Short mmCIF file of N, CA and C in Angstrom, two decimals:
data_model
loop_
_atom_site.label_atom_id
_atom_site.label_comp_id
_atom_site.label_asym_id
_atom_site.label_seq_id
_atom_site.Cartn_x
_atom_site.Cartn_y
_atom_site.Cartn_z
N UNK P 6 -57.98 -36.10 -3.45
CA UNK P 6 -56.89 -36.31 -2.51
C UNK P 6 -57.38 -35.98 -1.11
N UNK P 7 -56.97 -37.26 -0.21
CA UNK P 7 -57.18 -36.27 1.17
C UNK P 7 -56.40 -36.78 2.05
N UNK P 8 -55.94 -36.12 3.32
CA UNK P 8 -54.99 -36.16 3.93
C UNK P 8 -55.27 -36.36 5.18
N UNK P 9 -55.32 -37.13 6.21
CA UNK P 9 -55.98 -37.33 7.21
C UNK P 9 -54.93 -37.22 8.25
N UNK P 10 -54.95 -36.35 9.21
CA UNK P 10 -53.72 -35.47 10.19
C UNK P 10 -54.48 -36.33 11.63
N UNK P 11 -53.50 -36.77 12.43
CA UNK P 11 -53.89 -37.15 13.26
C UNK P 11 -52.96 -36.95 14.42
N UNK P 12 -53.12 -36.82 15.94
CA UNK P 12 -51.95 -37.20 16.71
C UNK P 12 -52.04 -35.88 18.15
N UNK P 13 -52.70 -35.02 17.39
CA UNK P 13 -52.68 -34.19 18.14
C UNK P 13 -52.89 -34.15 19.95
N UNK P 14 -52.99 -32.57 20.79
CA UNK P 14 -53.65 -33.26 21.79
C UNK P 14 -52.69 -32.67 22.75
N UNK P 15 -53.19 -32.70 24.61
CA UNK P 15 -52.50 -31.84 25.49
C UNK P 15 -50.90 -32.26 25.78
N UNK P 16 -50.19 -31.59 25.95
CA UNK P 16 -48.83 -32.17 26.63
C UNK P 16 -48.05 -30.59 27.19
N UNK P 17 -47.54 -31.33 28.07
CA UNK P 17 -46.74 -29.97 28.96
C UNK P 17 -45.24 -29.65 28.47
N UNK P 18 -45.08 -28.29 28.71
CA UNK P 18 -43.79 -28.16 28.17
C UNK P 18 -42.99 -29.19 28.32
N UNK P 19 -42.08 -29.18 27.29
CA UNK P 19 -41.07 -29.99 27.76
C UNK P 19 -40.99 -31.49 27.12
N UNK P 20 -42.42 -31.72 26.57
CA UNK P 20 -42.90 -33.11 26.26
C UNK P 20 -42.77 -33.49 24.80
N UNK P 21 -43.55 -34.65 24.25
CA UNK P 21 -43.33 -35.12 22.68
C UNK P 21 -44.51 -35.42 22.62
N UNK P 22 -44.86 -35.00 21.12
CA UNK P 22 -46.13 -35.70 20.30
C UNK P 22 -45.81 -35.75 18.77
N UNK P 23 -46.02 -37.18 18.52
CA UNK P 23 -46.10 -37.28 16.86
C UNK P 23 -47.69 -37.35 16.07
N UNK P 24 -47.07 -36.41 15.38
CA UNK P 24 -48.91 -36.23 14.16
C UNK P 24 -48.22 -36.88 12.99
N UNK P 25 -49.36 -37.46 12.90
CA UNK P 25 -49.37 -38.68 11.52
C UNK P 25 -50.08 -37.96 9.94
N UNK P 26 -49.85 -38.24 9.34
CA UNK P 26 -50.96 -37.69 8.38
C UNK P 26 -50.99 -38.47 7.43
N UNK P 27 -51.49 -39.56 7.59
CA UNK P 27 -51.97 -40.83 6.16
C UNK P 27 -53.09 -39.93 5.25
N UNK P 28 -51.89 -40.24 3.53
CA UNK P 28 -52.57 -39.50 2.78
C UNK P 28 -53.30 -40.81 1.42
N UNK P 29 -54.49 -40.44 0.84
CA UNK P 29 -55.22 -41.21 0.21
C UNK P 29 -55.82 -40.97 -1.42
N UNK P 30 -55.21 -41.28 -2.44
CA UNK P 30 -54.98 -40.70 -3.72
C UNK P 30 -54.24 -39.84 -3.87
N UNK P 31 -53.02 -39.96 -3.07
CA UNK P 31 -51.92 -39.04 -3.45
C UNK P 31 -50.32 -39.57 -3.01
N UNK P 32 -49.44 -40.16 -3.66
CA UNK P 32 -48.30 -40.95 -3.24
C UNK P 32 -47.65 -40.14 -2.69
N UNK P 33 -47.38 -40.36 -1.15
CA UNK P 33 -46.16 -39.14 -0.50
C UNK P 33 -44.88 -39.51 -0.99
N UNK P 34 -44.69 -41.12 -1.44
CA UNK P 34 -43.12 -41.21 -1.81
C UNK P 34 -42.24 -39.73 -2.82
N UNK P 35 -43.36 -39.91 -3.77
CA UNK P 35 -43.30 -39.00 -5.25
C UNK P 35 -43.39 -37.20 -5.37
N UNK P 36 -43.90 -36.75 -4.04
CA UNK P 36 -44.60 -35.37 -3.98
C UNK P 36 -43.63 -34.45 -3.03
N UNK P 37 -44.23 -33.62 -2.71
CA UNK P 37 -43.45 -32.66 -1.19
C UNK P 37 -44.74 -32.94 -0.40
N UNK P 38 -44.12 -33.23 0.73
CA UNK P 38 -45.26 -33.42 1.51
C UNK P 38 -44.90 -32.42 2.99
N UNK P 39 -45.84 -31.61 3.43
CA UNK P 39 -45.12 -30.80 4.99
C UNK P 39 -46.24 -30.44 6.33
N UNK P 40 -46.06 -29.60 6.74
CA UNK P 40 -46.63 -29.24 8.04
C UNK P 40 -46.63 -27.89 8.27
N UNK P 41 -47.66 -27.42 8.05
CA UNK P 41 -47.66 -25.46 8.77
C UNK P 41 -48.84 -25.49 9.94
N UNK P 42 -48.60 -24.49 10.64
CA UNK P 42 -49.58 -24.71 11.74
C UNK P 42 -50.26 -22.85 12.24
N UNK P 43 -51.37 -22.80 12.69
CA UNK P 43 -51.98 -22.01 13.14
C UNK P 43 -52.51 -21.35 14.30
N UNK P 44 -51.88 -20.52 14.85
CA UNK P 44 -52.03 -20.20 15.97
C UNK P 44 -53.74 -19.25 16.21
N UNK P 45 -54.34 -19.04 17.17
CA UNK P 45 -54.95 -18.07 17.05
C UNK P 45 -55.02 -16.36 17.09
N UNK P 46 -55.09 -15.83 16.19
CA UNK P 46 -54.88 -14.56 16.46
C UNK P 46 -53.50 -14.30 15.44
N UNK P 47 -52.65 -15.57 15.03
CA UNK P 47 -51.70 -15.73 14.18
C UNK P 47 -51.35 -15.77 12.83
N UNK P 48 -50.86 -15.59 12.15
CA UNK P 48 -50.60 -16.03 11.01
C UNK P 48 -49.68 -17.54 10.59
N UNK P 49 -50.46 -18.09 9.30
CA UNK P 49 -50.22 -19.32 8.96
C UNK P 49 -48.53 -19.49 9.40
N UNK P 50 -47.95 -20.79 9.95
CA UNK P 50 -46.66 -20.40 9.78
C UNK P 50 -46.12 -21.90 9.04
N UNK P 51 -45.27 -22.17 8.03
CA UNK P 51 -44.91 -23.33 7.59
C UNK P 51 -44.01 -23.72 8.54
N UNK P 52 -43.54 -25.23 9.02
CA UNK P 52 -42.91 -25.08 9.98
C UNK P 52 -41.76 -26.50 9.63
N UNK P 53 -42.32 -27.22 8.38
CA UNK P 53 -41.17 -28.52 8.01
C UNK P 53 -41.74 -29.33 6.49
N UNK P 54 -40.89 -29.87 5.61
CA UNK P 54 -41.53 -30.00 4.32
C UNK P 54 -40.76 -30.57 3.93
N UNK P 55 -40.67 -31.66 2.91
CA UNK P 55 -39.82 -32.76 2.62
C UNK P 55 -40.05 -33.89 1.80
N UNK P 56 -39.36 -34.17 0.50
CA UNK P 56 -39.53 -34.82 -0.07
C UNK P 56 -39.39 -36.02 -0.27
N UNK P 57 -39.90 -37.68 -0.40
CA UNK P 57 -39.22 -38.56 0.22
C UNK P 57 -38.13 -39.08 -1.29
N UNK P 58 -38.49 -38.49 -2.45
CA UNK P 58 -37.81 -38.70 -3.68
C UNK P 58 -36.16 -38.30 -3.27
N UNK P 59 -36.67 -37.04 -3.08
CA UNK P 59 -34.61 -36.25 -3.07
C UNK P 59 -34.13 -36.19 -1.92
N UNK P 60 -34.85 -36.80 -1.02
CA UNK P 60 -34.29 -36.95 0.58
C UNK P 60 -34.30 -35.13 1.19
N UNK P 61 -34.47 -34.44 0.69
CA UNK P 61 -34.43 -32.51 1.09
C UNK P 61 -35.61 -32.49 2.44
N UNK P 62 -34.93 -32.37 3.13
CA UNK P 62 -36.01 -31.87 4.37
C UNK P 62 -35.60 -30.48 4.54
N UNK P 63 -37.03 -29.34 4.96
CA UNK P 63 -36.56 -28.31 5.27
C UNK P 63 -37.48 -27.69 6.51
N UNK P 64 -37.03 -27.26 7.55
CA UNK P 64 -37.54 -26.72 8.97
C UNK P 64 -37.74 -25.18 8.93
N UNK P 65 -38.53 -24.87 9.79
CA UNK P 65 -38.43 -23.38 10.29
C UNK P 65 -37.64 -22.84 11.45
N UNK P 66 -36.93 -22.00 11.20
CA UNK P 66 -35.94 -21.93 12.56
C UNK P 66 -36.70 -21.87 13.57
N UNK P 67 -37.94 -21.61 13.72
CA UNK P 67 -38.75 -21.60 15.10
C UNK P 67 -38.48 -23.48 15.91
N UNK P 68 -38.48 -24.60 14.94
CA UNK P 68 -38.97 -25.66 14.96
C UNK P 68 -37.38 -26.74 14.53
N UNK P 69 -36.19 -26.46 14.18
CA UNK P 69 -35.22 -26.77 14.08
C UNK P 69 -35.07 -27.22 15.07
N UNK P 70 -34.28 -28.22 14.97
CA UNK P 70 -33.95 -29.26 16.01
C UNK P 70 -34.47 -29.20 17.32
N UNK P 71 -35.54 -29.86 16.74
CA UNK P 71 -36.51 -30.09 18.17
C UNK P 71 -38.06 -31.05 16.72
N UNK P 72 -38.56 -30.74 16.10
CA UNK P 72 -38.99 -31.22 15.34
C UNK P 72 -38.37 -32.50 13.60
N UNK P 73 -38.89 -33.26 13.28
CA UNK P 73 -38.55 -34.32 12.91
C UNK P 73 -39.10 -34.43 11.96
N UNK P 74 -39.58 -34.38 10.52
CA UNK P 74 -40.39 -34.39 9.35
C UNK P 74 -39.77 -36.26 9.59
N UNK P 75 -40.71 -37.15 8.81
CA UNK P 75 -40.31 -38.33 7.96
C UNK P 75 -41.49 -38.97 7.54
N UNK P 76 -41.52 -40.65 6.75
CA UNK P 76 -42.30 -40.53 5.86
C UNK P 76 -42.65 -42.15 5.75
N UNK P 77 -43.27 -42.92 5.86
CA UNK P 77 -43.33 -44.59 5.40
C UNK P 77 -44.09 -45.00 4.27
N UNK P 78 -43.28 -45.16 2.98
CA UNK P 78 -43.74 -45.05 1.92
C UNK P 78 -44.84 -46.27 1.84
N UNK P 79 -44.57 -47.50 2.56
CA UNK P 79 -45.44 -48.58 2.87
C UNK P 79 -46.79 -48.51 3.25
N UNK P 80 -46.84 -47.34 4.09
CA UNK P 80 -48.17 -46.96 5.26
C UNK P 80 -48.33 -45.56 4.21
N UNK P 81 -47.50 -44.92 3.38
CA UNK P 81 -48.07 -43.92 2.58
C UNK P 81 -48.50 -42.50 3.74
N UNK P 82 -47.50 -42.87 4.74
CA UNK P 82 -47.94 -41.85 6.15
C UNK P 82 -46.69 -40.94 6.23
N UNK P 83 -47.15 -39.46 6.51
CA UNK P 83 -45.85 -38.21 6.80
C UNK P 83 -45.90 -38.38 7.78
N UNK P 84 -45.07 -37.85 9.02
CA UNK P 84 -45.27 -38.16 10.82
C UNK P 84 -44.33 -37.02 10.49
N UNK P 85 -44.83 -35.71 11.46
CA UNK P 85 -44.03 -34.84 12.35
C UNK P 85 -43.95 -35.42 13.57
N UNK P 86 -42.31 -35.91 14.40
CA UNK P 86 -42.03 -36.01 15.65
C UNK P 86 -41.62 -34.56 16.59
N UNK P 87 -42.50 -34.17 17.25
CA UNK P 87 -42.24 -32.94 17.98
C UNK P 87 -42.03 -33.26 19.39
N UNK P 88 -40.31 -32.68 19.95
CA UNK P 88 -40.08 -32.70 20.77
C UNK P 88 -39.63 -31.30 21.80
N UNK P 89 -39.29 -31.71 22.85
CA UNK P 89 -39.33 -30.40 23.75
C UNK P 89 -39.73 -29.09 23.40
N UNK P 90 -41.44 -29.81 23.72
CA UNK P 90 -42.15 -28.56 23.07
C UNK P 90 -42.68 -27.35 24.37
N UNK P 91 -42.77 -26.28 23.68
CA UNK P 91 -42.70 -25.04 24.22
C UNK P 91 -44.38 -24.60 23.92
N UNK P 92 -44.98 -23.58 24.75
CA UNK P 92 -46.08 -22.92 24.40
C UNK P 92 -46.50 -22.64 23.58
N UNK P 93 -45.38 -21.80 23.20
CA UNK P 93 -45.22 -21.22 21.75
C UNK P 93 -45.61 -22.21 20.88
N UNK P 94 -45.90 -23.62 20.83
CA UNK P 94 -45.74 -24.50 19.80
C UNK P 94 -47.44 -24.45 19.52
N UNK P 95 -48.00 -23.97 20.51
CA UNK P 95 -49.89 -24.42 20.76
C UNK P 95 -50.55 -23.66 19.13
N UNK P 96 -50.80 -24.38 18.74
CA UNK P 96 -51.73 -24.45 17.50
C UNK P 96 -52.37 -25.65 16.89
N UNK P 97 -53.08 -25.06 15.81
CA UNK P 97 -53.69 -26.06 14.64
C UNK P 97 -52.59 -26.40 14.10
N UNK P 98 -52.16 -27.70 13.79
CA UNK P 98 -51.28 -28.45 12.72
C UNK P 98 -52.10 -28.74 11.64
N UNK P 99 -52.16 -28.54 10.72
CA UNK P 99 -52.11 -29.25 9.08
C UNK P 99 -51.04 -30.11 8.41
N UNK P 100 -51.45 -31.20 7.55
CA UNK P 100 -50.22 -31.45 6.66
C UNK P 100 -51.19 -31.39 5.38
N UNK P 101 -49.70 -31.24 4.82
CA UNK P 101 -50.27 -30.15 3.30
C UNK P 101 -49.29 -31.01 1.82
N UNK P 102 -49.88 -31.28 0.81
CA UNK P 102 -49.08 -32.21 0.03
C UNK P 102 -48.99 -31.45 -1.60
N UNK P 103 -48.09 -31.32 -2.00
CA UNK P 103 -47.66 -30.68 -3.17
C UNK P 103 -47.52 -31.99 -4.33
N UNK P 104 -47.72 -31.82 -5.78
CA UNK P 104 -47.42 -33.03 -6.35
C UNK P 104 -46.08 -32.66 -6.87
N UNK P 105 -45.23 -31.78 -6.93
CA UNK P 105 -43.71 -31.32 -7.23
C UNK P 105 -43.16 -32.10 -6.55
N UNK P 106 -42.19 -32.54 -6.35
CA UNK P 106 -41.06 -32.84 -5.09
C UNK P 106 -40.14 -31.79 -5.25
N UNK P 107 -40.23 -30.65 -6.14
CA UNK P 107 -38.95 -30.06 -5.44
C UNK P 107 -39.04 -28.33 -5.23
N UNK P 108 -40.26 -28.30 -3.99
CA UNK P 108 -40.91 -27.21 -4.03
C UNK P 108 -40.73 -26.80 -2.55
N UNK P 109 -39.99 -27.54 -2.02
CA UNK P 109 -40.00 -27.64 -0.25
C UNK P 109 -39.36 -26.12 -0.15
N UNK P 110 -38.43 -26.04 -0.28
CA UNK P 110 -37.99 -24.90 0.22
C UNK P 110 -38.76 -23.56 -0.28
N UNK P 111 -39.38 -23.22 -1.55
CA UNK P 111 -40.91 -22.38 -1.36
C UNK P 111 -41.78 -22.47 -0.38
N UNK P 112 -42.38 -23.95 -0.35
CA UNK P 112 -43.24 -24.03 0.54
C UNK P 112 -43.24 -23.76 2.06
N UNK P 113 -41.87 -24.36 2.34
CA UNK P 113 -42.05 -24.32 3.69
C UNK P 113 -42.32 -22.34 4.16
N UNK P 114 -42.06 -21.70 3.22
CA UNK P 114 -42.14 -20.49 3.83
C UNK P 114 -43.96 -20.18 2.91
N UNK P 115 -44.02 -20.43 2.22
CA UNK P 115 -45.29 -19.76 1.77
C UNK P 115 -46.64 -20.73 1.75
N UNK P 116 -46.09 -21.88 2.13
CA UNK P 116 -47.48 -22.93 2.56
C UNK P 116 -48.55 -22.95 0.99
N UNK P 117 -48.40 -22.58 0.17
CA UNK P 117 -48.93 -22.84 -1.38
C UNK P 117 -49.01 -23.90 -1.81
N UNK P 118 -49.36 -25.20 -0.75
CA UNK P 118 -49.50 -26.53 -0.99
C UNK P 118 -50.67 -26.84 -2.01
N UNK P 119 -50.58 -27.94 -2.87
CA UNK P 119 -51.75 -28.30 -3.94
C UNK P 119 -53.13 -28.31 -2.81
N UNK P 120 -52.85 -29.37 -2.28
CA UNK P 120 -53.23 -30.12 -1.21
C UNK P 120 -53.41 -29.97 0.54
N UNK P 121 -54.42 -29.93 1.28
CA UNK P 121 -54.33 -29.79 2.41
C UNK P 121 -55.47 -30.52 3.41
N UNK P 122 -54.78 -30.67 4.39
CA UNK P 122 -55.55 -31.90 5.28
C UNK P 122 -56.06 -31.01 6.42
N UNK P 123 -57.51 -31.60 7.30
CA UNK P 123 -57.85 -30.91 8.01
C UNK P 123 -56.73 -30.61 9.42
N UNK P 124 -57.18 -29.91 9.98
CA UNK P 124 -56.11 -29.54 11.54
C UNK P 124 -56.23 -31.00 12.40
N UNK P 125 -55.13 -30.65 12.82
CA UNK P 125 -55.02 -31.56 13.92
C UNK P 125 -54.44 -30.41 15.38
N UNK P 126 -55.18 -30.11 16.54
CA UNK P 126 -54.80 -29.03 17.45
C UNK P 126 -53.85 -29.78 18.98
N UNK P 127 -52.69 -29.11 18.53
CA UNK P 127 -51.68 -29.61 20.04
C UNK P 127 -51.60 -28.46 20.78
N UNK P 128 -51.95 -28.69 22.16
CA UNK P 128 -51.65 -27.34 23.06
C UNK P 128 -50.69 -27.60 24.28
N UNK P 129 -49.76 -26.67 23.97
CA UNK P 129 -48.90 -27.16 25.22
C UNK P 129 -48.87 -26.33 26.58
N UNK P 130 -49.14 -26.56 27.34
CA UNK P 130 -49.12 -26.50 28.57
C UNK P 130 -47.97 -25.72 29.37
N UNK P 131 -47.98 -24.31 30.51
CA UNK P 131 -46.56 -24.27 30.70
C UNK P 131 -46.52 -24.82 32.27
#
């Protein structure tokens, strides 16, 4: 399985970036598929996770409405849409793919994904 995270990259507070993560021997329709990210000096933090079977999306209150999990079962691609983003947001992104679908709400707090794709790094700017 591998997961290829893409999208990353500079933007100033306030701004939007979507990370893609086309995954390859592994159906995102069927699985949990999510996003935790890494700060430096930080600990891992899960931050959105979602299944495209049971429709369950689940966020981190850090990342609640302002972030966007979704999924194109066609393109087999997860996309976090991140908007009015804050400093605080500057890390490594991962997306991370479970073969359960109904593990999101574990995961999003303990990131115990089967599966994990390399970083993709957004830094935001103040």
């Amino acid at each position: 399985v591998q997961l290829q995270a893409s999208g990353g990259g500079l933007v100033q507070a306030g701004g939007s970036l979507r990370l893609s993560c086309e995954a390859y021997e592994f159906t995102v329709e069927y699985g949990a598929v999510g996003w935790f990210r890494q700060a430096p000096g930080k600990e891992r933090e899960g931050i959105s996770c979602f299944s495209i079977k049971f429709g369950g999306t689940y966020y981190a209150d850090s990342v609640k409405d302002r972030f966007t999990i979704s999924g194109d079962n066609a393109k087999n691609t997860v996309y976090l849409q991140m908007d009015n983003l804050k400093p605080e947001d500057t890390a490594v992104y991962y997306c991370a793919a479970a073969n359960s679908p109904f593990l999101c709400p574990i995961l999003v707090k303990n990131n115990d994904y089967d599966y994990r794709g390399q970083g993709t790094l957004v830094t935001v700017s103040s």
